[in-house]
PDB file of C-alpha atoms and ligand atoms in Angstrom:
ATOM      1  CA  MET I   1     102.481  99.669 130.033  1.00 43.00           C
ATOM      2  CA  ALA I   2      99.557 101.320 128.639  1.00 48.00           C
ATOM      3  CA  GLN I   3      98.365 101.007 125.150  1.00 52.00           C
ATOM      4  CA  ALA I   4      98.081 104.633 123.627  1.00 53.00           C
ATOM      5  CA  SER I   5      94.151 104.997 122.202  1.00 51.00           C
ATOM      6  CA  ASP I   6      93.406 107.174 119.535  1.00 49.00           C
ATOM      7  CA  GLU I   7      91.814 109.610 122.298  1.00 56.00           C
ATOM      8  CA  ASP I   8      95.375 110.164 123.247  1.00 64.00           C
ATOM      9  CA  PHE I   9      96.815 111.681 119.481  1.00 78.00           C
ATOM     10  CA  GLY I  10      94.999 113.724 116.731  1.00 90.00           C
ATOM     11  CA  VAL I  11      95.009 113.346 113.923  1.00 93.00           C
ATOM     12  CA  TYR I  12      97.717 115.089 112.326  1.00 92.00           C
ATOM     13  CA  ALA I  13     100.040 113.539 114.750  1.00 93.00           C
ATOM     14  CA  LEU I  14      98.588 110.019 113.642  1.00 93.00           C
ATOM     15  CA  LEU I  15      99.055 110.838 109.673  1.00 92.00           C
ATOM     16  CA  GLU I  16     102.724 112.051 110.669  1.00 93.00           C
ATOM     17  CA  ALA I  17     103.703 108.854 113.215  1.00 92.00           C
ATOM     18  CA  GLN I  18     102.594 106.560 109.880  1.00 90.00           C
ATOM     19  CA  ARG I  19     103.854 108.434 107.469  1.00 91.00           C
ATOM     20  CA  ARG I  20     107.487 108.424 110.074  1.00 93.00           C
ATOM     21  CA  PHE I  21     106.714 104.447 110.835  1.00 92.00           C
ATOM     22  CA  ALA I  22     106.238 104.546 106.114  1.00 89.00           C
ATOM     23  CA  ASN I  23     109.697 106.452 105.746  1.00 91.00           C
ATOM     24  CA  SER I  24     111.887 103.824 108.661  1.00 92.00           C
ATOM     25  CA  LYS I  25     114.633 101.512 107.340  1.00 94.00           C
ATOM     26  CA  ARG I  26     113.801  99.312 109.648  1.00 92.00           C
ATOM     27  CA  LEU I  27     111.846  96.642 107.844  1.00 90.00           C
ATOM     28  CA  SER I  28     109.414  95.490 111.099  1.00 88.00           C
ATOM     29  CA  ASP I  29     108.995  99.287 111.680  1.00 88.00           C
ATOM     30  CA  ARG I  30     107.949  99.565 108.087  1.00 88.00           C
ATOM     31  CA  PHE I  31     105.310  96.746 108.310  1.00 87.00           C
ATOM     32  CA  PHE I  32     104.125  97.054 111.819  1.00 89.00           C
ATOM     33  CA  GLY I  33     104.187 100.935 112.374  1.00 87.00           C
ATOM     34  CA  PRO I  34     101.871 101.672 109.681  1.00 86.00           C
ATOM     35  CA  MET I  35      99.257  98.744 110.907  1.00 87.00           C
ATOM     36  CA  CYS I  36      98.991  99.915 113.915  1.00 87.00           C
ATOM     37  CA  ILE I  37      98.547 103.529 113.403  1.00 89.00           C
ATOM     38  CA  ALA I  38      96.108 102.454 110.709  1.00 90.00           C
ATOM     39  CA  GLY I  39      93.435 101.119 113.805  1.00 90.00           C
ATOM     40  CA  LEU I  40      93.885 104.442 115.711  1.00 91.00           C
ATOM     41  CA  LEU I  41      93.694 106.648 112.333  1.00 91.00           C
ATOM     42  CA  ARG I  42      90.767 104.557 111.637  1.00 92.00           C
ATOM     43  CA  LYS I  43      89.180 105.492 114.699  1.00 92.00           C
ATOM     44  CA  CYS I  44      89.357 108.611 114.714  1.00 92.00           C
ATOM     45  CA  LEU I  45      88.678 109.716 110.948  1.00 92.00           C
ATOM     46  CA  ALA I  46      85.158 108.052 112.023  1.00 92.00           C
ATOM     47  CA  LYS I  47      84.677 110.245 114.584  1.00 91.00           C
ATOM     48  CA  LEU I  48      85.496 113.348 112.308  1.00 91.00           C
ATOM     49  CA  THR I  49      82.173 115.550 110.968  1.00 89.00           C
ATOM     50  CA  ASP I  50      81.422 115.326 106.946  1.00 90.00           C
ATOM     51  CA  ARG I  51      83.479 118.037 107.046  1.00 89.00           C
ATOM     52  CA  GLN I  52      86.011 118.231 108.816  1.00 91.00           C
ATOM     53  CA  VAL I  53      86.708 114.887 106.435  1.00 92.00           C
ATOM     54  CA  GLY I  54      86.210 117.552 103.560  1.00 91.00           C
ATOM     55  CA  GLN I  55      89.266 119.440 104.622  1.00 91.00           C
ATOM     56  CA  LEU I  56      91.430 116.769 105.429  1.00 92.00           C
ATOM     57  CA  VAL I  57      91.010 114.953 101.580  1.00 92.00           C
ATOM     58  CA  SER I  58      91.782 119.072 100.326  1.00 90.00           C
ATOM     59  CA  ASP I  59      94.996 119.584 102.842  1.00 89.00           C
ATOM     60  CA  VAL I  60      96.577 116.475 103.045  1.00 91.00           C
ATOM     61  CA  VAL I  61      94.919 114.137  99.581  1.00 91.00           C
ATOM     62  CA  ALA I  62      94.597 116.909  96.944  1.00 89.00           C
ATOM     63  CA  ASP I  63      98.139 118.031  98.117  1.00 85.00           C
ATOM     64  CA  GLU I  64      99.727 115.124  96.445  1.00 90.00           C
ATOM     65  CA  LEU I  65      97.884 115.140  93.350  1.00 92.00           C
ATOM     66  CA  ARG I  66      98.832 116.851  90.331  1.00 92.00           C
ATOM     67  CA  VAL I  67      96.760 120.239  89.643  1.00 88.00           C
ATOM     68  CA  LEU I  68      94.299 120.121  86.802  1.00 91.00           C
ATOM     69  CA  SER I  69      94.819 116.191  86.365  1.00 93.00           C
ATOM     70  CA  PRO I  70      91.355 113.991  86.869  1.00 94.00           C
ATOM     71  CA  GLU I  71      92.694 112.816  90.357  1.00 93.00           C
ATOM     72  CA  MET I  72      92.346 116.154  91.056  1.00 93.00           C
ATOM     73  CA  GLU I  73      89.107 117.195  90.008  1.00 93.00           C
ATOM     74  CA  ILE I  74      87.042 114.176  91.261  1.00 93.00           C
ATOM     75  CA  CYS I  75      89.299 114.968  94.476  1.00 92.00           C
ATOM     76  CA  GLU I  76      88.081 118.404  94.806  1.00 90.00           C
ATOM     77  CA  HIS I  77      84.719 117.465  93.732  1.00 91.00           C
ATOM     78  CA  ALA I  78      84.650 115.071  97.019  1.00 91.00           C
ATOM     79  CA  VAL I  79      85.695 117.680  98.884  1.00 88.00           C
ATOM     80  CA  ARG I  80      82.679 120.380  97.745  1.00 87.00           C
ATOM     81  CA  ARG I  81      80.466 117.608  98.660  1.00 88.00           C
ATOM     82  CA  LEU I  82      81.632 116.486 101.658  1.00 88.00           C
ATOM     83  CA  PHE I  83      80.754 120.267 102.387  1.00 84.00           C
ATOM     84  CA  ARG I  84      77.724 120.571 101.589  1.00 83.00           C
ATOM     85  CA  SER I  85      76.627 117.330 102.617  1.00 83.00           C
ATOM     86  CA  ALA I  86      74.133 116.757 105.726  1.00 77.00           C
ATOM     87  CA  GLY I  87      77.032 115.878 107.925  1.00 71.00           C
ATOM     88  CA  GLY I  88      79.180 118.842 106.171  1.00 68.00           C
ATOM     89  CA  CYS I  89      76.782 121.551 106.022  1.00 63.00           C
ATOM     90  CA  TRP I  90      78.112 125.028 105.820  1.00 61.00           C
ATOM     91  CA  ARG I  91      76.089 127.136 107.808  1.00 54.00           C
ATOM     92  CA  ASP I  92      75.097 130.889 106.908  1.00 49.00           C
ATOM     93  CA  GLN I  93      77.656 132.475 108.949  1.00 52.00           C
ATOM     94  CA  ASP I  94      80.452 130.136 107.292  1.00 53.00           C
ATOM     95  CA  THR I  95      79.177 131.135 104.036  1.00 49.00           C
ATOM     96  CA  SER I  96      80.296 134.641 105.036  1.00 48.00           C
ATOM     97  CA  VAL I  97      83.186 133.809 106.014  1.00 50.00           C
ATOM     98  CA  VAL I  98      84.278 131.812 103.290  1.00 54.00           C
ATOM     99  CA  ASP I  99      82.454 134.407 100.738  1.00 51.00           C
ATOM    100  CA  ASP I 100      83.699 137.278 101.901  1.00 60.00           C
ATOM    101  CA  ALA I 101      87.622 138.900 101.191  1.00 70.00           C
ATOM    102  CA  MET I 102      89.454 137.282 104.084  1.00 79.00           C
ATOM    103  CA  PRO I 103      91.833 139.811 106.863  1.00 87.00           C
ATOM    104  CA  PRO I 104      95.066 140.138 105.048  1.00 91.00           C
ATOM    105  CA  CYS I 105      97.536 138.267 107.580  1.00 93.00           C
ATOM    106  CA  PRO I 106      98.523 141.083 110.125  1.00 94.00           C
ATOM    107  CA  LEU I 107     102.199 140.006 110.239  1.00 95.00           C
ATOM    108  CA  CYS I 108     102.976 140.490 106.345  1.00 95.00           C
ATOM    109  CA  GLY I 109      99.448 141.354 104.926  1.00 93.00           C
ATOM    110  CA  SER I 110      99.522 138.463 102.487  1.00 92.00           C
ATOM    111  CA  GLU I 111      95.584 136.643 101.530  1.00 90.00           C
ATOM    112  CA  THR I 112      94.260 134.586 103.951  1.00 90.00           C
ATOM    113  CA  THR I 113      92.226 130.885 103.914  1.00 86.00           C
ATOM    114  CA  TYR I 114      89.725 129.273 106.173  1.00 86.00           C
ATOM    115  CA  HIS I 115      90.912 126.133 107.118  1.00 86.00           C
ATOM    116  CA  VAL I 116      87.982 123.516 108.839  1.00 86.00           C
ATOM    117  CA  GLY I 117      89.643 122.583 112.390  1.00 87.00           C
ATOM    118  CA  ILE I 118      90.256 118.898 112.788  1.00 87.00           C
ATOM    119  CA  ASP I 119      92.202 118.723 116.117  1.00 86.00           C
ATOM    120  CA  GLU I 120      90.929 122.495 117.312  1.00 87.00           C
ATOM    121  CA  PRO I 121      88.241 124.986 116.249  1.00 88.00           C
ATOM    122  CA  ASP I 122      88.830 126.539 112.967  1.00 87.00           C
ATOM    123  CA  PHE I 123      91.234 128.717 112.010  1.00 90.00           C
ATOM    124  CA  LEU I 124      92.358 130.947 109.268  1.00 91.00           C
ATOM    125  CA  LEU I 125      96.383 130.339 107.928  1.00 91.00           C
ATOM    126  CA  CYS I 126      97.905 132.761 105.594  1.00 93.00           C
ATOM    127  CA  VAL I 127      98.781 131.652 102.516  1.00 89.00           C
ATOM    128  CA  ARG I 128     102.991 132.643 102.763  1.00 92.00           C
ATOM    129  CA  ALA I 129     104.982 129.304 103.243  1.00 88.00           C
ATOM    130  CA  ASP I 130     107.490 131.268 104.933  1.00 94.00           C
ATOM    131  CA  CYS I 131     104.817 133.116 107.676  1.00 94.00           C
ATOM    132  CA  GLU I 132     102.645 130.323 108.966  1.00 86.00           C
ATOM    133  CA  HIS I 133     100.197 132.801 110.315  1.00 93.00           C
ATOM    134  CA  LYS I 134      97.521 131.297 112.031  1.00 93.00           C
ATOM    135  CA  GLU I 135      93.820 132.768 113.488  1.00 92.00           C
ATOM    136  CA  GLN I 136      91.931 130.159 115.545  1.00 89.00           C
ATOM    137  CA  LEU I 137      87.945 131.582 115.155  1.00 84.00           C
ATOM    138  CA  GLY I 138      86.480 129.682 117.860  1.00 74.00           C
ATOM    139  CA  ILE I 139      84.296 127.288 115.545  1.00 63.00           C
ATOM    140  CA  CYS I 140      84.146 124.542 116.823  1.00 60.00           C
ATOM    141  CA  ALA I 141      83.101 121.002 114.701  1.00 52.00           C
ATOM    142  CA  ASP I 142      81.162 120.153 117.676  1.00 52.00           C
ATOM    143  CA  ASP I 143      79.196 123.797 117.390  1.00 50.00           C
ATOM    144  CA  GLU I 144      77.795 122.218 113.991  1.00 47.00           C
ATOM    145  CA  GLU I 145      75.522 119.549 115.971  1.00 45.00           C
ATOM    146  CA  ASP I 146      72.641 122.120 116.538  1.00 42.00           C
TER     147      ASP I 146
HETATM  148 ZN1  LIG A 201     101.327 136.044 106.679  1.00 66.46          ZN
END
């Protein structure tokens, strides 16, 4: 059987697989599963831009923290710093996309938020959890390397 490589999975798929292994009832899965996934995940994360890592920290890490906690402040500071770094550089067009009022969700009329794509192009996401409308913007991290 061929071994899977980091090219076979996206970052979110690896995160989900690692969580599943970590929560498994089998001790061997809880121990060896995350160890195997961690190596692939490390390789995938190393290929991301600062901007994409900032988005991941915001989406994955900040969600686990208490609002207004010192940990959340540090996390938000790190995200802003990653977005502003040379590798995470916001372009003028990005700033205008983020600063302008986001277009309302075409399905429910709620607010939308800008997300940097990790395994896909950047997108707008409806803030209503039960709507989940997602609009691709066609801006890829690879486009940043001008
Ligand atoms: Zn919506």
